[in-house]
Tab-separated table of N, CA and C in Angstrom:
chain	number	residue	atom	x	y	z
T	154	MET	N	-16.514	-12.734	-8.376
T	154	MET	CA	-15.602	-12.307	-6.882
T	154	MET	C	-14.089	-12.174	-7.045
T	155	ALA	N	-13.225	-11.297	-6.896
T	155	ALA	CA	-12.346	-11.169	-6.893
T	155	ALA	C	-11.866	-12.136	-5.876
T	156	ASP	N	-10.233	-12.855	-6.495
T	156	ASP	CA	-9.526	-13.243	-5.802
T	156	ASP	C	-8.662	-12.690	-4.874
T	157	ASP	N	-7.931	-13.246	-4.098
T	157	ASP	CA	-6.884	-13.107	-3.138
T	157	ASP	C	-5.961	-11.877	-3.509
T	158	ASP	N	-5.694	-11.805	-4.939
T	158	ASP	CA	-4.857	-11.118	-5.211
T	158	ASP	C	-5.033	-10.061	-6.213
T	159	GLN	N	-6.550	-9.744	-6.047
T	159	GLN	CA	-6.935	-8.499	-6.670
T	159	GLN	C	-7.478	-7.701	-5.791
T	160	LYS	N	-7.594	-8.493	-4.360
T	160	LYS	CA	-8.203	-7.816	-3.537
T	160	LYS	C	-7.195	-6.745	-3.252
T	161	LYS	N	-7.621	-5.658	-2.367
T	161	LYS	CA	-6.985	-4.506	-1.935
T	161	LYS	C	-6.984	-4.565	-0.378
T	162	TYR	N	-6.081	-4.584	0.458
T	162	TYR	CA	-6.445	-4.914	1.979
T	162	TYR	C	-5.341	-3.241	2.500
T	163	ILE	N	-5.906	-2.810	3.752
T	163	ILE	CA	-5.305	-1.374	4.578
T	163	ILE	C	-5.369	-1.684	5.470
T	164	SER	N	-4.276	-1.607	6.729
T	164	SER	CA	-4.581	-1.480	8.202
T	164	SER	C	-5.300	-0.373	8.315
T	165	GLU	N	-5.952	-0.872	9.968
T	165	GLU	CA	-6.728	0.398	10.199
T	165	GLU	C	-6.097	1.751	9.973
T	166	LYS	N	-4.731	1.963	10.718
T	166	LYS	CA	-3.706	2.880	10.306
T	166	LYS	C	-4.161	3.558	9.291
T	167	LYS	N	-3.397	3.162	8.221
T	167	LYS	CA	-3.356	3.320	6.921
T	167	LYS	C	-4.779	3.905	6.642
T	168	ARG	N	-5.867	3.249	7.266
T	168	ARG	CA	-6.816	4.175	6.309
T	168	ARG	C	-7.539	5.311	7.177
T	169	ASP	N	-6.918	5.562	8.332
T	169	ASP	CA	-7.084	7.148	8.772
T	169	ASP	C	-6.126	7.706	8.029
T	170	GLU	N	-4.891	7.464	7.578
T	170	GLU	CA	-3.744	8.505	6.668
T	170	GLU	C	-4.711	8.795	5.897
T	171	LEU	N	-5.258	7.689	5.172
T	171	LEU	CA	-5.864	8.185	3.443
T	171	LEU	C	-6.775	8.797	4.283
T	172	LYS	N	-7.535	8.676	5.241
T	172	LYS	CA	-8.722	9.399	5.347
T	172	LYS	C	-8.358	11.217	5.648
T	173	GLU	N	-7.330	11.427	6.509
T	173	GLU	CA	-6.946	12.635	7.187
T	173	GLU	C	-6.108	13.272	5.271
T	174	GLU	N	-5.630	12.350	4.860
T	174	GLU	CA	-4.736	13.021	3.346
T	174	GLU	C	-6.085	13.196	2.491
T	175	LEU	N	-7.516	12.534	2.487
T	175	LEU	CA	-7.965	13.129	1.660
T	175	LEU	C	-8.989	14.447	2.033
T	176	ASP	N	-9.338	14.676	3.426
T	176	ASP	CA	-9.994	15.693	3.953
T	176	ASP	C	-8.302	17.028	4.012
T	177	HIS	N	-7.715	16.825	3.992
T	177	HIS	CA	-6.692	17.794	3.543
T	177	HIS	C	-6.852	17.974	2.094
T	178	LEU	N	-6.655	17.152	1.345
T	178	LEU	CA	-6.719	17.659	-0.521
T	178	LEU	C	-8.152	18.484	-0.506
T	179	LYS	N	-9.480	18.174	-0.031
T	179	LYS	CA	-10.381	18.327	-0.116
T	179	LYS	C	-10.524	19.693	0.145
T	180	ASN	N	-10.290	19.679	1.419
T	180	ASN	CA	-10.714	21.477	1.839
T	180	ASN	C	-9.436	22.236	2.092
T	181	THR	N	-8.563	21.383	1.735
T	181	THR	CA	-6.968	22.544	1.772
T	181	THR	C	-6.822	22.957	0.474
T	182	ARG	N	-6.185	21.876	-0.065
T	182	ARG	CA	-5.332	22.085	-1.245
T	182	ARG	C	-6.232	22.121	-2.595
T	183	ARG	N	-7.363	21.745	-2.434
T	183	ARG	CA	-8.318	22.366	-3.228
T	183	ARG	C	-8.816	24.008	-3.961
T	184	GLN	N	-8.593	24.384	-2.559
T	184	GLN	CA	-9.230	25.558	-2.328
T	184	GLN	C	-7.793	26.408	-3.040
T	185	GLU	N	-6.718	25.999	-2.259
T	185	GLU	CA	-5.287	26.414	-2.710
T	185	GLU	C	-4.984	26.552	-4.619
T	186	ILE	N	-5.228	25.241	-5.158
T	186	ILE	CA	-5.607	25.258	-6.277
T	186	ILE	C	-6.506	25.871	-7.421
T	187	ALA	N	-7.400	26.248	-6.504
T	187	ALA	CA	-8.690	27.175	-7.247
T	187	ALA	C	-8.486	28.465	-7.369
T	188	GLU	N	-7.881	28.692	-6.477
T	188	GLU	CA	-7.325	30.288	-5.981
T	188	GLU	C	-6.042	30.639	-7.005
T	189	GLU	N	-5.203	29.650	-7.072
T	189	GLU	CA	-4.155	29.573	-8.042
T	189	GLU	C	-4.850	29.301	-9.446
T	190	ILE	N	-5.196	28.931	-9.582
T	190	ILE	CA	-6.150	29.115	-10.738
T	190	ILE	C	-6.628	30.534	-10.894
T	191	GLU	N	-7.288	31.128	-10.402
T	191	GLU	CA	-7.920	32.417	-10.276
T	191	GLU	C	-6.900	33.706	-10.910
T	192	ARG	N	-5.949	33.541	-10.065
T	192	ARG	CA	-4.917	34.487	-9.317
T	192	ARG	C	-4.393	34.195	-11.315
T	193	THR	N	-4.035	32.863	-11.741
T	193	THR	CA	-2.936	32.837	-13.221
T	193	THR	C	-4.414	33.687	-14.387
T	194	LYS	N	-5.388	33.141	-14.363
T	194	LYS	CA	-6.736	33.546	-15.011
T	194	LYS	C	-5.821	35.422	-15.210
T	195	ALA	N	-5.928	35.961	-14.352
T	195	ALA	CA	-5.962	37.470	-14.464
T	195	ALA	C	-4.278	38.004	-14.958
T	196	LEU	N	-3.416	37.040	-15.419
T	196	LEU	CA	-2.009	36.938	-15.942
T	196	LEU	C	-2.385	37.443	-17.366
T	197	GLY	N	-3.718	36.989	-18.383
T	197	GLY	CA	-3.558	36.974	-19.718
T	197	GLY	C	-3.895	35.940	-20.449
T	198	ASP	N	-3.708	35.901	-21.719
T	198	ASP	CA	-4.044	35.127	-22.613
T	198	ASP	C	-4.056	33.745	-21.868
T	199	LEU	N	-4.680	32.632	-21.855
T	199	LEU	CA	-4.652	31.247	-21.132
T	199	LEU	C	-3.856	30.505	-22.227
T	200	SER	N	-4.215	30.498	-23.420
T	200	SER	CA	-3.134	29.722	-24.512
T	200	SER	C	-1.819	29.835	-24.097
T	201	GLU	N	-1.448	31.162	-23.718
T	201	GLU	CA	-0.030	30.957	-23.702
T	201	GLU	C	0.476	30.883	-21.782
T	202	ASN	N	-0.388	31.428	-21.246
T	202	ASN	CA	0.079	31.226	-19.631
T	202	ASN	C	0.346	29.796	-18.970
T	203	ALA	N	1.720	29.886	-19.071
T	203	ALA	CA	2.284	28.651	-18.150
T	203	ALA	C	1.694	28.522	-16.966
T	204	GLU	N	1.554	29.723	-15.985
T	204	GLU	CA	1.201	29.341	-14.552
T	204	GLU	C	0.270	28.826	-14.591
T	205	TYR	N	-0.845	29.444	-15.570
T	205	TYR	CA	-2.207	28.792	-15.674
T	205	TYR	C	-1.984	27.586	-15.978
T	206	GLN	N	-1.421	26.877	-16.976
T	206	GLN	CA	-1.428	25.659	-17.549
T	206	GLN	C	-0.886	24.681	-16.329
T	207	GLN	N	0.240	25.166	-15.859
T	207	GLN	CA	0.305	24.457	-14.263
T	207	GLN	C	-0.848	23.917	-13.500
T	208	ALA	N	-1.186	24.788	-13.101
T	208	ALA	CA	-2.300	24.876	-11.787
T	208	ALA	C	-3.051	24.617	-12.390
T	209	ARG	N	-3.828	24.120	-13.807
T	209	ARG	CA	-4.761	23.291	-14.217
T	209	ARG	C	-3.969	21.795	-14.052
T	210	ALA	N	-2.927	21.435	-14.427
T	210	ALA	CA	-2.502	20.251	-14.380
T	210	ALA	C	-2.217	19.628	-12.807
T	211	ASP	N	-1.883	20.733	-11.845
T	211	ASP	CA	-2.354	20.299	-10.704
T	211	ASP	C	-3.525	19.994	-10.412
T	212	GLN	N	-4.351	20.712	-10.866
T	212	GLN	CA	-6.241	20.186	-10.258
T	212	GLN	C	-6.255	19.138	-10.580
T	213	ALA	N	-5.975	19.059	-12.024
T	213	ALA	CA	-6.028	17.339	-12.476
T	213	ALA	C	-5.315	16.358	-11.850
T	214	SER	N	-4.489	16.264	-11.591
T	214	SER	CA	-3.471	15.735	-10.400
T	214	SER	C	-4.081	15.322	-9.172
T	215	LEU	N	-4.592	16.656	-8.643
T	215	LEU	CA	-5.396	16.387	-7.199
T	215	LEU	C	-6.597	16.050	-7.274
T	216	GLU	N	-7.446	15.929	-8.248
T	216	GLU	CA	-8.845	15.329	-8.425
T	216	GLU	C	-8.546	13.674	-8.555
T	217	GLY	N	-7.785	13.444	-9.629
T	217	GLY	CA	-6.943	12.058	-9.670
T	217	GLY	C	-6.579	10.978	-8.233
T	218	ARG	N	-6.015	11.916	-7.658
T	218	ARG	CA	-5.378	11.324	-6.038
T	218	ARG	C	-6.366	11.514	-5.294
T	219	ILE	N	-7.698	12.441	-5.127
T	219	ILE	CA	-9.032	12.279	-4.442
T	219	ILE	C	-9.480	11.498	-4.769
T	220	SER	N	-9.396	10.881	-6.092
T	220	SER	CA	-11.017	9.442	-6.414
T	220	SER	C	-9.914	8.654	-6.324
T	221	GLU	N	-8.721	8.455	-6.404
T	221	GLU	CA	-7.863	6.987	-5.923
T	221	GLU	C	-7.753	6.786	-4.969
T	222	ILE	N	-8.138	8.166	-3.519
T	222	ILE	CA	-8.085	7.364	-2.139
T	222	ILE	C	-9.912	6.906	-2.284
T	223	GLU	N	-10.630	7.926	-3.059
T	223	GLU	CA	-11.856	7.578	-2.385
T	223	GLU	C	-12.483	6.009	-2.792
T	224	GLU	N	-11.633	5.857	-3.607
T	224	GLU	CA	-11.687	4.377	-4.412
T	224	GLU	C	-11.132	3.022	-3.687
T	225	LEU	N	-10.158	3.726	-3.216
T	225	LEU	CA	-9.489	2.435	-2.002
T	225	LEU	C	-10.081	2.413	-0.835
T	226	LEU	N	-10.525	3.819	-0.012
T	226	LEU	CA	-11.349	3.233	1.289
T	226	LEU	C	-12.415	2.746	1.132
T	227	ARG	N	-13.139	2.904	-0.166
T	227	ARG	CA	-14.344	2.037	-0.616
T	227	ARG	C	-14.230	0.583	-0.882
T	228	GLU	N	-13.326	0.188	-1.388
T	228	GLU	CA	-13.056	-0.904	-1.439
T	228	GLU	C	-12.520	-2.272	-0.900
T	229	ALA	N	-11.186	-1.079	-0.032
T	229	ALA	CA	-10.204	-1.976	0.398
T	229	ALA	C	-11.253	-2.636	1.862
T	230	GLU	N	-10.297	-3.835	1.774
T	230	GLU	CA	-10.700	-5.118	3.012
T	230	GLU	C	-9.673	-4.394	4.117
T	231	ILE	N	-10.481	-3.946	5.326
T	231	ILE	CA	-9.756	-3.330	6.775
T	231	ILE	C	-8.837	-4.500	7.240
T	232	VAL	N	-8.093	-4.966	7.526
T	232	VAL	CA	-6.731	-6.041	7.854
T	232	VAL	C	-6.963	-5.553	9.745
T	233	GLU	N	-7.289	-7.163	10.211
T	233	GLU	CA	-7.013	-6.952	11.876
T	233	GLU	C	-6.094	-7.732	11.994
T	234	LYS	N	-5.374	-7.536	13.020
T	234	LYS	CA	-4.767	-9.194	13.286
T	234	LYS	C	-5.181	-9.847	14.240
T	235	THR	N	-5.546	-11.264	13.765
T	235	THR	CA	-6.660	-12.409	14.567
T	235	THR	C	-5.538	-12.564	15.410
T	236	GLY	N	-4.335	-12.662	15.918
T	236	GLY	CA	-4.081	-13.620	16.830
T	236	GLY	C	-3.664	-14.937	16.348
T	237	SER	N	-4.051	-15.672	15.222
T	237	SER	CA	-3.979	-16.808	14.476
T	237	SER	C	-2.578	-16.980	14.480
T	238	ASP	N	-2.126	-18.455	14.566
T	238	ASP	CA	-1.197	-18.912	14.001
T	238	ASP	C	-1.029	-19.153	12.085
T	239	GLU	N	-1.510	-18.859	11.862
T	239	GLU	CA	-1.585	-19.316	10.710
T	239	GLU	C	-1.289	-17.727	10.052
T	240	VAL	N	-0.787	-17.746	9.100
T	240	VAL	CA	0.089	-16.300	8.282
T	240	VAL	C	-1.500	-15.457	7.061
T	241	GLN	N	-1.494	-14.769	7.536
T	241	GLN	CA	-2.596	-14.041	6.977
T	241	GLN	C	-2.076	-12.774	6.326
T	242	VAL	N	-2.619	-11.591	5.417
T	242	VAL	CA	-2.658	-10.581	5.270
T	242	VAL	C	-2.886	-9.427	6.924
T	243	GLY	N	-1.458	-9.251	6.968
T	243	GLY	CA	-1.401	-8.188	8.395
T	243	GLY	C	-0.883	-9.248	9.760
T	244	SER	N	-0.545	-10.476	9.120
T	244	SER	CA	0.587	-11.309	9.870
T	244	SER	C	1.847	-10.486	10.153
T	245	THR	N	2.860	-10.806	10.868
T	245	THR	CA	4.281	-10.341	10.829
T	245	THR	C	4.774	-11.847	10.987
T	246	VAL	N	5.706	-12.163	10.106
T	246	VAL	CA	6.429	-13.080	10.463
T	246	VAL	C	7.763	-13.565	10.128
T	247	SER	N	8.402	-14.529	11.293
T	247	SER	CA	9.582	-14.442	11.069
T	247	SER	C	10.089	-15.667	10.382
T	248	ILE	N	11.175	-15.910	9.614
T	248	ILE	CA	11.383	-17.248	8.558
T	248	ILE	C	13.030	-17.378	8.605
T	249	ARG	N	13.019	-18.101	8.423
T	249	ARG	CA	14.437	-18.784	8.450
T	249	ARG	C	15.067	-19.334	7.089
T	250	LYS	N	15.700	-19.311	6.851
T	250	LYS	CA	16.404	-20.233	5.527
T	250	LYS	C	16.916	-21.531	6.185
T	251	LYS	N	16.929	-22.327	5.352
T	251	LYS	CA	17.428	-23.658	5.691
T	251	LYS	C	18.781	-23.520	5.599
T	252	HIS	N	19.410	-24.490	6.815
T	252	HIS	CA	21.267	-24.170	7.372
T	252	HIS	C	21.350	-22.831	7.554
T	253	SER	N	20.486	-21.934	8.058
T	253	SER	CA	20.776	-20.592	8.771
T	253	SER	C	19.995	-20.538	9.809
T	254	SER	N	21.054	-19.970	10.779
T	254	SER	CA	20.318	-19.324	11.462
T	254	SER	C	19.390	-17.875	12.131
T	255	LYS	N	20.091	-17.547	10.796
T	255	LYS	CA	19.607	-15.734	10.592
T	255	LYS	C	18.088	-15.639	10.291
T	256	GLU	N	17.510	-15.302	10.962
T	256	GLU	CA	15.695	-14.910	10.853
T	256	GLU	C	15.495	-13.578	9.999
T	257	GLN	N	14.801	-13.490	9.102
T	257	GLN	CA	14.233	-12.540	8.511
T	257	GLN	C	12.525	-12.436	9.119
T	258	GLU	N	12.340	-11.079	9.524
T	258	GLU	CA	11.024	-10.449	9.462
T	258	GLU	C	10.218	-9.913	8.702
T	259	TYR	N	9.135	-9.889	8.235
T	259	TYR	CA	8.293	-9.324	7.430
T	259	TYR	C	6.968	-9.374	7.907
T	260	GLU	N	6.381	-7.840	7.566
T	260	GLU	CA	5.155	-7.514	7.925
T	260	GLU	C	4.271	-8.001	6.678
T	261	ILE	N	3.021	-8.679	6.379
T	261	ILE	CA	2.222	-8.970	5.238
T	261	ILE	C	1.714	-7.964	5.105
T	262	VAL	N	1.163	-7.220	4.060
T	262	VAL	CA	0.496	-6.128	4.280
T	262	VAL	C	-0.231	-6.120	2.512
T	263	GLY	N	-1.068	-5.303	2.243
T	263	GLY	CA	-1.637	-4.674	0.896
T	263	GLY	C	-0.751	-4.170	0.281
T	264	GLU	N	-0.481	-4.376	-1.358
T	264	GLU	CA	0.277	-3.662	-2.041
T	264	GLU	C	0.177	-1.995	-1.636
T	265	GLU	N	-0.706	-1.631	-1.213
T	265	GLU	CA	-0.992	0.006	-0.990
T	265	GLU	C	0.044	0.447	-0.159
T	266	GLU	N	0.843	-0.332	0.959
T	266	GLU	CA	1.260	0.105	2.166
T	266	GLU	C	2.741	-1.188	2.732
T	267	ALA	N	2.695	-1.398	1.292
T	267	ALA	CA	4.239	-2.357	1.017
T	267	ALA	C	5.459	-1.220	0.674
T	268	ASP	N	6.501	-1.660	1.724
T	268	ASP	CA	7.538	-0.717	1.821
T	268	ASP	C	8.694	-2.114	2.317
T	269	MET	N	9.654	-1.748	1.570
T	269	MET	CA	10.696	-2.978	1.805
T	269	MET	C	11.455	-2.873	2.936
T	270	SER	N	11.731	-1.666	3.006
T	270	SER	CA	12.733	-0.992	3.743
T	270	SER	C	12.138	-1.169	4.987
T	271	ALA	N	10.869	-1.311	4.835
T	271	ALA	CA	10.588	-1.108	6.704
T	271	ALA	C	10.340	-2.431	6.762
T	272	GLY	N	10.247	-3.686	5.870
T	272	GLY	CA	9.872	-5.062	6.360
T	272	GLY	C	8.522	-5.339	5.997
T	273	LYS	N	7.861	-4.278	5.038
T	273	LYS	CA	6.516	-4.539	4.735
T	273	LYS	C	6.369	-5.103	3.572
T	274	ILE	N	6.002	-6.377	3.242
T	274	ILE	CA	6.043	-7.015	1.530
T	274	ILE	C	4.548	-7.027	1.660
T	275	ALA	N	3.942	-7.151	0.455
T	275	ALA	CA	2.986	-7.152	-0.250
T	275	ALA	C	2.492	-8.499	-0.706
T	276	HIS	N	1.320	-8.591	0.074
T	276	HIS	CA	0.003	-10.268	-0.200
T	276	HIS	C	0.740	-10.848	-1.462
T	277	THR	N	0.929	-9.979	-2.762
T	277	THR	CA	0.961	-10.463	-3.921
T	277	THR	C	2.777	-10.803	-3.930
T	278	SER	N	3.524	-10.535	-3.245
T	278	SER	CA	4.681	-10.687	-3.633
T	278	SER	C	5.152	-11.998	-3.816
T	279	PRO	N	6.486	-12.635	-3.866
T	279	PRO	CA	6.335	-14.121	-4.142
T	279	PRO	C	6.760	-14.466	-2.707
T	280	VAL	N	7.141	-14.286	-2.094
T	280	VAL	CA	7.610	-14.543	-0.199
T	280	VAL	C	6.359	-14.832	0.351
T	281	ALA	N	5.332	-13.693	0.580
T	281	ALA	CA	4.299	-13.355	1.111
T	281	ALA	C	3.103	-14.685	0.595
T	282	SER	N	2.955	-15.044	-0.910
T	282	SER	CA	2.404	-15.493	-1.446
T	282	SER	C	2.935	-17.133	-0.882
T	283	ALA	N	3.982	-17.281	-0.934
T	283	ALA	CA	4.221	-18.475	-0.675
T	283	ALA	C	4.008	-19.071	0.818
T	284	LEU	N	4.007	-17.649	1.956
T	284	LEU	CA	3.494	-17.974	3.402
T	284	LEU	C	2.125	-18.271	3.924
T	285	LEU	N	1.383	-17.339	2.488
T	285	LEU	CA	0.119	-17.211	3.101
T	285	LEU	C	-0.724	-18.469	3.515
T	286	GLY	N	-1.198	-19.233	4.627
T	286	GLY	CA	-2.050	-20.162	4.895
T	286	GLY	C	-1.037	-21.019	5.581
T	287	HIS	N	0.308	-20.676	5.616
T	287	HIS	CA	1.149	-21.627	6.712
T	287	HIS	C	1.164	-21.197	7.941
T	288	GLU	N	1.666	-22.262	8.806
T	288	GLU	CA	1.917	-21.896	10.546
T	288	GLU	C	3.169	-22.168	10.154
T	289	LYS	N	3.332	-21.699	11.777
T	289	LYS	CA	4.732	-21.466	12.735
T	289	LYS	C	5.052	-23.133	12.379
T	290	GLU	N	6.217	-23.399	12.380
T	290	GLU	CA	7.160	-24.631	12.328
T	290	GLU	C	6.709	-25.299	10.928
T	291	GLU	N	6.185	-24.794	9.809
T	291	GLU	CA	6.130	-25.348	9.096
T	291	GLU	C	7.083	-24.323	7.665
T	292	THR	N	7.370	-25.733	7.008
T	292	THR	CA	8.743	-25.423	6.343
T	292	THR	C	8.073	-25.375	4.812
T	293	VAL	N	8.361	-23.893	4.118
T	293	VAL	CA	7.567	-23.796	2.725
T	293	VAL	C	8.869	-23.098	1.669
T	294	GLU	N	8.093	-23.628	0.314
T	294	GLU	CA	9.274	-23.275	-0.706
T	294	GLU	C	9.546	-22.139	-0.849
T	295	ILE	N	10.274	-21.185	-1.363
T	295	ILE	CA	10.158	-19.986	-1.870
T	295	ILE	C	10.656	-19.516	-3.046
T	296	GLU	N	10.539	-19.484	-3.960
T	296	GLU	CA	10.808	-19.169	-5.450
T	296	GLU	C	11.853	-17.928	-5.192
T	297	THR	N	12.820	-17.747	-5.774
T	297	THR	CA	13.892	-16.397	-5.177
T	297	THR	C	14.109	-16.307	-6.651
T	298	PRO	N	14.376	-15.277	-7.199
T	298	PRO	CA	15.422	-14.871	-8.336
T	298	PRO	C	16.657	-16.462	-8.777
T	299	ASN	N	17.154	-16.908	-7.858
T	299	ASN	CA	18.373	-18.073	-7.424
T	299	ASN	C	18.207	-19.282	-7.594
T	300	GLY	N	17.018	-19.370	-7.835
T	300	GLY	CA	15.524	-20.747	-7.055
T	300	GLY	C	15.122	-20.516	-6.145
T	301	THR	N	14.645	-21.873	-6.111
T	301	THR	CA	13.584	-22.576	-5.199
T	301	THR	C	14.702	-22.591	-3.861
T	302	THR	N	13.979	-21.799	-2.582
T	302	THR	CA	15.244	-22.368	-1.220
T	302	THR	C	14.014	-22.136	-0.413
T	303	GLU	N	13.912	-23.138	0.319
T	303	GLU	CA	13.487	-23.558	2.012
T	303	GLU	C	13.454	-22.724	3.219
T	304	TYR	N	11.883	-22.372	3.816
T	304	TYR	CA	12.189	-21.614	4.577
T	304	TYR	C	11.047	-22.019	5.594
T	305	THR	N	11.611	-21.657	7.105
T	305	THR	CA	10.885	-22.655	8.212
T	305	THR	C	10.499	-21.137	8.266
T	306	ILE	N	8.695	-21.388	9.187
T	306	ILE	CA	8.045	-19.964	9.802
T	306	ILE	C	8.641	-20.113	11.140
T	307	GLU	N	9.220	-19.176	11.739
T	307	GLU	CA	9.473	-19.147	13.387
T	307	GLU	C	8.876	-18.384	14.089
T	308	SER	N	8.090	-17.806	13.881
T	308	SER	CA	6.482	-17.065	14.304
T	308	SER	C	5.695	-16.582	13.444
T	309	VAL	N	4.806	-16.151	13.823
T	309	VAL	CA	3.548	-15.826	13.394
T	309	VAL	C	2.553	-14.608	14.472
T	310	THR	N	2.618	-13.639	14.322
T	310	THR	CA	2.202	-12.624	15.269
T	310	THR	C	1.373	-11.570	14.871
């Protein structure tokens, strides 16, 4: 059985976005690329036809993305907010560095949704890994490039 670091997690919103992307790739892009391949075949010698070669490369890339999405949808665990006080994948957590009044807020997500600029950190990141399983008002030690730092969990939603 896979441990938590190997599990794939996605939100319901991300699942819906992936299904929409998959539908577009299968029903629109696939047809567009097939038409491009047929169009470029008519241009002559396929071994020296750069447009044909590019269309085939686009097709391979498309099929790879389709497979990737299908696998993710098949294997990923859908994360739902539970309302628990315990930090879990799907939780939004506010933390405060020891001796500081400034809070930082992160949403703990699966790797596929991680986006530091949006405050979404992967459950496998050092910060999220240190927070998982802890509750509001607990103090945790987080390994940072500058050493170990203590943070207090201010809220979990």
